[in-house]
Short mmCIF file of C-alpha atoms in Angstrom, two decimals:
data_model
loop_
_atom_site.label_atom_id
_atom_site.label_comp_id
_atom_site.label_asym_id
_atom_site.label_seq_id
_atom_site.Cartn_x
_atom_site.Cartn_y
_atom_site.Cartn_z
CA UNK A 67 0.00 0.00 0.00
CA UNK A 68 0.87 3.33 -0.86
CA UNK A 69 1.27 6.39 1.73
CA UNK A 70 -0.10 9.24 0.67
CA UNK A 71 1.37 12.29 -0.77
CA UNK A 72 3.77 14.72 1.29
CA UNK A 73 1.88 17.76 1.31
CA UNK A 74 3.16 20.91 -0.78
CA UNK A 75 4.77 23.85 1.31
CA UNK A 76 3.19 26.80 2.25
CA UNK A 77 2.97 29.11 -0.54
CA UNK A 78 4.47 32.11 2.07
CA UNK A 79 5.97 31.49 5.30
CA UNK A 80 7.27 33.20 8.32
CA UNK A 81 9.27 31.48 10.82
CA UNK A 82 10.32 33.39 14.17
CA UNK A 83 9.93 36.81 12.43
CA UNK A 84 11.01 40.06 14.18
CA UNK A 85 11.68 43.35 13.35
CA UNK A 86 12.98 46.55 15.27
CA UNK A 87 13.31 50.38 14.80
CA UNK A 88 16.13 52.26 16.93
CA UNK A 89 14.82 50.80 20.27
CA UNK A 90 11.42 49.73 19.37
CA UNK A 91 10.47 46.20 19.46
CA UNK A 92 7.41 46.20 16.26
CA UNK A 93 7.47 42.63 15.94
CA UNK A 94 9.16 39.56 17.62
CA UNK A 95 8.89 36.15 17.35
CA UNK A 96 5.94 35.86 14.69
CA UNK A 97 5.41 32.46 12.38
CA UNK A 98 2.69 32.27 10.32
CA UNK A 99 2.09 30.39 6.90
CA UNK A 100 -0.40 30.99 3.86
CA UNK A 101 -1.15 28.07 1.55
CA UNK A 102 -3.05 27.91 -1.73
CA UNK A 103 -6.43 28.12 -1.93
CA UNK A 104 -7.00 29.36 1.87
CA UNK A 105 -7.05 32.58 3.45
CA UNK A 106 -4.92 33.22 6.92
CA UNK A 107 -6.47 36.14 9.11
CA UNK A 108 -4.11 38.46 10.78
CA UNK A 109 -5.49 40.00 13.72
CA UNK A 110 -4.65 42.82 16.31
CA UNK A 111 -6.14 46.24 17.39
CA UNK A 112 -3.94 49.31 16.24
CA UNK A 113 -0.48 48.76 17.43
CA UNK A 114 -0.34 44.88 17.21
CA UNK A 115 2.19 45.11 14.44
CA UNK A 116 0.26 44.19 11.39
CA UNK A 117 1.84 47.11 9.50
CA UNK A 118 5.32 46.21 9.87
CA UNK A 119 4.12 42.46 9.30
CA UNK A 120 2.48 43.75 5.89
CA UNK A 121 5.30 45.20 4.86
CA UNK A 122 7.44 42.21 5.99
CA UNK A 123 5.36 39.90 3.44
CA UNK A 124 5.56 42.74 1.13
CA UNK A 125 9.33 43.37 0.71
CA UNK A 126 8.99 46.95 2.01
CA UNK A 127 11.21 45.63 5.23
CA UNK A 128 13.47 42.61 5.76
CA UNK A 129 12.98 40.94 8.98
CA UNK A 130 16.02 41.35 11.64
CA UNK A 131 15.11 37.93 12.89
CA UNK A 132 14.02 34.47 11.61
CA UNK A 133 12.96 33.42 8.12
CA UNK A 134 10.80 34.21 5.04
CA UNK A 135 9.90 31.30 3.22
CA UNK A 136 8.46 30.71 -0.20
CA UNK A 137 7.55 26.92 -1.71
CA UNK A 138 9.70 25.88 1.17
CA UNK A 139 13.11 27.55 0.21
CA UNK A 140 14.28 30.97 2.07
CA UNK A 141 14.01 34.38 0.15
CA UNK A 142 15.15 37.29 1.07
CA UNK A 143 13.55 40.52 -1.30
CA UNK A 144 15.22 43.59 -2.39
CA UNK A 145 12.27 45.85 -2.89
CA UNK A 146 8.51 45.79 -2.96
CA UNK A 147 8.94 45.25 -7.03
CA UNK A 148 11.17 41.61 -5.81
CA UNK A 149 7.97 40.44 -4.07
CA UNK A 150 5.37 41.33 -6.75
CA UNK A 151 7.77 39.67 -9.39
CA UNK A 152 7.58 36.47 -7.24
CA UNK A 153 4.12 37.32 -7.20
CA UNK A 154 3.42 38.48 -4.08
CA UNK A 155 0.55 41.29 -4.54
CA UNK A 156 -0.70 43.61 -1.98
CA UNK A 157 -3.63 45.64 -2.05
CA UNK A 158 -3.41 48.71 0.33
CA UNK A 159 -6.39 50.43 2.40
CA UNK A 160 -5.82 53.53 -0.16
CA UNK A 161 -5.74 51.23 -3.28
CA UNK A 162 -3.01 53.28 -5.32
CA UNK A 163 -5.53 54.07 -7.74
CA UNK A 164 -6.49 57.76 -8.88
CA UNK A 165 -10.09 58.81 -8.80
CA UNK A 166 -10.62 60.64 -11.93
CA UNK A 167 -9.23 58.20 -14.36
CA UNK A 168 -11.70 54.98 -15.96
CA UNK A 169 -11.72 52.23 -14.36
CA UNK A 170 -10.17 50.32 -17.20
CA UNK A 171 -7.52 52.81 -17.06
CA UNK A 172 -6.58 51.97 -13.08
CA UNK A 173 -6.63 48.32 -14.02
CA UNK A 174 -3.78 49.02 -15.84
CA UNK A 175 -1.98 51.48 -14.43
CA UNK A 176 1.82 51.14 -14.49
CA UNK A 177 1.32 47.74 -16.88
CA UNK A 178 -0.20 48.94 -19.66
CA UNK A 179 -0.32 46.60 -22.79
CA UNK A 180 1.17 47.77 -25.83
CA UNK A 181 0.89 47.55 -29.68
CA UNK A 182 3.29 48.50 -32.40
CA UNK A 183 6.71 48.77 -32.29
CA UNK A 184 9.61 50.66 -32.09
CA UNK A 185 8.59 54.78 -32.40
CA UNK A 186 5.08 53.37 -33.44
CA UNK A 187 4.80 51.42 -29.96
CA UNK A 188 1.67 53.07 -28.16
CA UNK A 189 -0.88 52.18 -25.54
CA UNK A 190 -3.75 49.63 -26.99
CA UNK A 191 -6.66 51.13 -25.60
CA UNK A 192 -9.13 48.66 -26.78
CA UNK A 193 -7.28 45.70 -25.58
CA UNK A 194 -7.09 47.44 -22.22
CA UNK A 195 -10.79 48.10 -22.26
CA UNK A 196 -11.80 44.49 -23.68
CA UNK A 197 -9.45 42.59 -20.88
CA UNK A 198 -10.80 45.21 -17.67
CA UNK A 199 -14.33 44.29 -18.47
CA UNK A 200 -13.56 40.54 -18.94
CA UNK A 201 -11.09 39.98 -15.95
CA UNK A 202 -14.34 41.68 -13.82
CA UNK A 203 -16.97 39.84 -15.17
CA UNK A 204 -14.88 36.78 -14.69
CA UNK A 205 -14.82 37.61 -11.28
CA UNK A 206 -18.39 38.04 -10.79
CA UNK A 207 -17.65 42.10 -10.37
CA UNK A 208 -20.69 43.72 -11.95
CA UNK A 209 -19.29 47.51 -13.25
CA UNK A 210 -21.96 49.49 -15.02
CA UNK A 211 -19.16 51.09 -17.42
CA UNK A 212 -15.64 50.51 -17.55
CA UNK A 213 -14.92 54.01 -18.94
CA UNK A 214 -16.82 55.72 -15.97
CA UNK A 215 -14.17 57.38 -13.02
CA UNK A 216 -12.78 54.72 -10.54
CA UNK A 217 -13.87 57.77 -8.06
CA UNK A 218 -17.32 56.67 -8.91
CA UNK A 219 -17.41 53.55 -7.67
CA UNK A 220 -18.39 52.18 -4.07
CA UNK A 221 -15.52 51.46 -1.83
CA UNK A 222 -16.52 47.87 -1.89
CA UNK A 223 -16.46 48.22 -5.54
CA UNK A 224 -12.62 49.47 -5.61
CA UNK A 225 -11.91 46.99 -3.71
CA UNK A 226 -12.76 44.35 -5.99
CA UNK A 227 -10.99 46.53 -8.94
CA UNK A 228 -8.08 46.06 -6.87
CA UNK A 229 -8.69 42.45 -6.20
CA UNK A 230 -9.30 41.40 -9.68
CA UNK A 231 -6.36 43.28 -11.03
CA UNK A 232 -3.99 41.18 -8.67
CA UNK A 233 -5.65 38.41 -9.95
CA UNK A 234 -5.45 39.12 -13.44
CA UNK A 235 -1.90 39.83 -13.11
CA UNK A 236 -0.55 36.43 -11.81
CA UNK A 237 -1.29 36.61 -7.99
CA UNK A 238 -0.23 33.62 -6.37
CA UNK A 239 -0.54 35.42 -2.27
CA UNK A 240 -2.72 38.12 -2.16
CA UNK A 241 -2.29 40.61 0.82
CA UNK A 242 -5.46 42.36 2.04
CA UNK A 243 -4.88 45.83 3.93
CA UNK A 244 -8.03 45.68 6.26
CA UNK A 245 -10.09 45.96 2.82
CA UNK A 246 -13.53 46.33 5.05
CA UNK A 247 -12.55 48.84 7.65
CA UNK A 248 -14.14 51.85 6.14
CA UNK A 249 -16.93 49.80 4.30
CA UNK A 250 -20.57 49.72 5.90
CA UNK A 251 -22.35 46.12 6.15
CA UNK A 252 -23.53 45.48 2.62
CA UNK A 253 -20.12 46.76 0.90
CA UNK A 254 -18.02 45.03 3.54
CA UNK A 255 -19.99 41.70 2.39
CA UNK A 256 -19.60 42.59 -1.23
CA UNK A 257 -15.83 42.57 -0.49
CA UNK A 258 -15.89 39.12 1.26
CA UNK A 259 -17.76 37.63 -1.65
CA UNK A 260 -14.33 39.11 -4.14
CA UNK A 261 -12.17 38.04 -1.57
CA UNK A 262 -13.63 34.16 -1.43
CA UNK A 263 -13.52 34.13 -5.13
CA UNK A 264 -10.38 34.75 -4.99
CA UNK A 265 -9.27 31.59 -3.13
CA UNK A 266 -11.40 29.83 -5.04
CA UNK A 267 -9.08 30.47 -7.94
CA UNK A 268 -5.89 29.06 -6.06
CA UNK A 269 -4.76 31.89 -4.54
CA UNK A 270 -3.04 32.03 -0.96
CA UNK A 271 -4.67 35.02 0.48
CA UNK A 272 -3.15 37.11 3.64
CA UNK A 273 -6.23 39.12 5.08
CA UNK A 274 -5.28 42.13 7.92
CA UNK A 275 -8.30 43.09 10.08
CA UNK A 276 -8.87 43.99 13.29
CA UNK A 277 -13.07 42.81 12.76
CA UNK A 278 -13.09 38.79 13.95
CA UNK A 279 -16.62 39.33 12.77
CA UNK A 280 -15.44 39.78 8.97
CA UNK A 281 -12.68 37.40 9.50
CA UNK A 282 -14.03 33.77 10.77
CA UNK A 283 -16.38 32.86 8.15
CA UNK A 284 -13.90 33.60 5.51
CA UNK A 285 -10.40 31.98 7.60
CA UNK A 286 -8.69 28.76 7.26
CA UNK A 287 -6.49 29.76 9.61
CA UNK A 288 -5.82 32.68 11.96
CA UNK A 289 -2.86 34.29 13.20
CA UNK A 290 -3.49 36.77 16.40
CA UNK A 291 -1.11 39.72 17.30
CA UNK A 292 -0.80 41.92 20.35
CA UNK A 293 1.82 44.68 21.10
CA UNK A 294 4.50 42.70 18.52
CA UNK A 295 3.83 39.65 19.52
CA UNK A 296 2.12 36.28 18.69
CA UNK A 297 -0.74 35.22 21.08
CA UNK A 298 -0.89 31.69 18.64
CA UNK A 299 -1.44 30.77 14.48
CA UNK A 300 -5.19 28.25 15.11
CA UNK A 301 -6.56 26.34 12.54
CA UNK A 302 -10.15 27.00 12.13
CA UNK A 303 -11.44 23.73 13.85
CA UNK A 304 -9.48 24.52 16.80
CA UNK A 305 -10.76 28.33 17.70
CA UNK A 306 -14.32 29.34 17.91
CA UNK A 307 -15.36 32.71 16.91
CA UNK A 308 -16.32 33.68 20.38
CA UNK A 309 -12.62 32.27 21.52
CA UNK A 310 -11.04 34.41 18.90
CA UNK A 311 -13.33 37.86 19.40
CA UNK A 312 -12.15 36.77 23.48
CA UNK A 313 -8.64 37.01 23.00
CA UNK A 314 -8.98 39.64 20.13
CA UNK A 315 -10.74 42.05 22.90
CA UNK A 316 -8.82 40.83 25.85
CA UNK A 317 -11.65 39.05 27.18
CA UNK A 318 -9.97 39.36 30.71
CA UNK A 319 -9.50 43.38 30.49
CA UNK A 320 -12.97 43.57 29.45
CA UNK A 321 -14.04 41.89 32.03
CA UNK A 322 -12.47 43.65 34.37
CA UNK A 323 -13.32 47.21 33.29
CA UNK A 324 -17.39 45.92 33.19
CA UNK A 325 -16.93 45.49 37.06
CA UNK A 326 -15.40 48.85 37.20
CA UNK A 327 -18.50 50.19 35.29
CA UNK A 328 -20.89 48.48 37.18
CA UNK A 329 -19.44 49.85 40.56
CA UNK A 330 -19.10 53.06 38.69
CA UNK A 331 -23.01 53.21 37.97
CA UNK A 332 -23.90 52.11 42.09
#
């Protein structure tokens, strides 16, 4: 009888990550890994160190300690442009895109496709136009018009811009910049919906969010930070979503300042 196939590596890995500044500590001792066709949840409250991790995954910062793994074998990247080559993509809270050009137009920006050559070499408009509305409609991502002002759109809806352009252009780990923090219920759930598709198609997606509310139905896996540090990577089976909002909130400190309210109101 046969065993059973090893299982691939993680697509991204960290393995005792830290990081420091002059004297501060932002990040010590953090593993965490990201495999194909899941999404790992990173979660903290503002000063937890998921900015310096994002920019960790991202290239923006080597780490001072530990290792960064991809497919198994240590990297190390020179730039931000190192990691999207390798095709690491992340999609920031302000999106990099400009409001008053089309949306086809943002799709593209920076990699626009080309036709001609030599001094005849120019922008191919219609290609850019025909492959925006197909790469959205692929991705279930109903835009009225294409041509209209990405400034137009509902932030749930540049969100999915954003999303579909990382996919379009070779994705394999897809890192999400809390993508619902500014977004009310229904465009926070429209975002979800882009983000699952996503993983759907394969992709190894990295989602930052301080909401455990967004984040359980959509985790595989869930990686919780606090003050630099790692309170513990769980599988989904092995955290509930009341466990993870718990230690999220610091279920003890609230419990603590409800007593202090309740004697308060006496």
């Amino acid at each position: 009888m046969t065993g059973s196939p090893a299982q691939a590596p993680p697509l991204l890995e960290l393995r005792g990550a830290g990081k420091v500044f002059g004297s501060v500590i932002a990040l010590r001792d953090v593993s965490m890994s990201v495999r194909a066709g899941e999404v790992t949840c990173v979660l903290g409250d503002n000063g937890a160190g998921k900015s310096t991790l994002i920019k960790i995954l991202s290239g923006v910062h080597p780490p001072d300690q530990g290792e960064y793994l991809m497919d198994g074998v240590p990297v190390r990247f020179t730039g931000p442009r190192d990691a999207l080559d390798r095709g690491i993509a992340t999609v920031y809270q302000d999106l990099a895109m400009i409001p008053l050009m089309s949306v086809w137009r943002n799709f593209f920006l920076g990699s626009e496709p080309t036709k001609g050559w030599g001094p005849w070499r120019r922008f191919d408009v219609a290609k850019a136009r025909r492959v925006a509305r197909e790469e959205l409609r692929a991705m279930g991502i109903d835009i009225r018009d294409v041509d209209q002002p990405v400034g137009t759109l509902s932030g749930g809806e540049r969100q999915s811009v954003a999303i579909a352009r990382a996919v379009y252009f070779g994705a394999r780990v897809l890192i999400l910049d809390e993508p619902t923090s500014a977004l009310g219920v229904k465009q926070a759930g429209v975002v979800l919906r882009y983000v699952a598709r996503a993983r759907d198609r394969g992709l190894g997606v990295v989602f930052i969010t301080h909401n455990p509310h967004h984040a359980y139905p959509l985790g595989d896996r869930f990686l919780l930070l606090k003050r630099g540090a790692s309170l513990g990577q769980y599988a989904k089976q092995d955290i509930t979503k009341e466990e993870l909002t718990s230690m999220m909130a610091g279920g003890a400190e609230l419990e603590e300042l409800a007593h202090e309210l309740e004697r308060a109101a006496e």
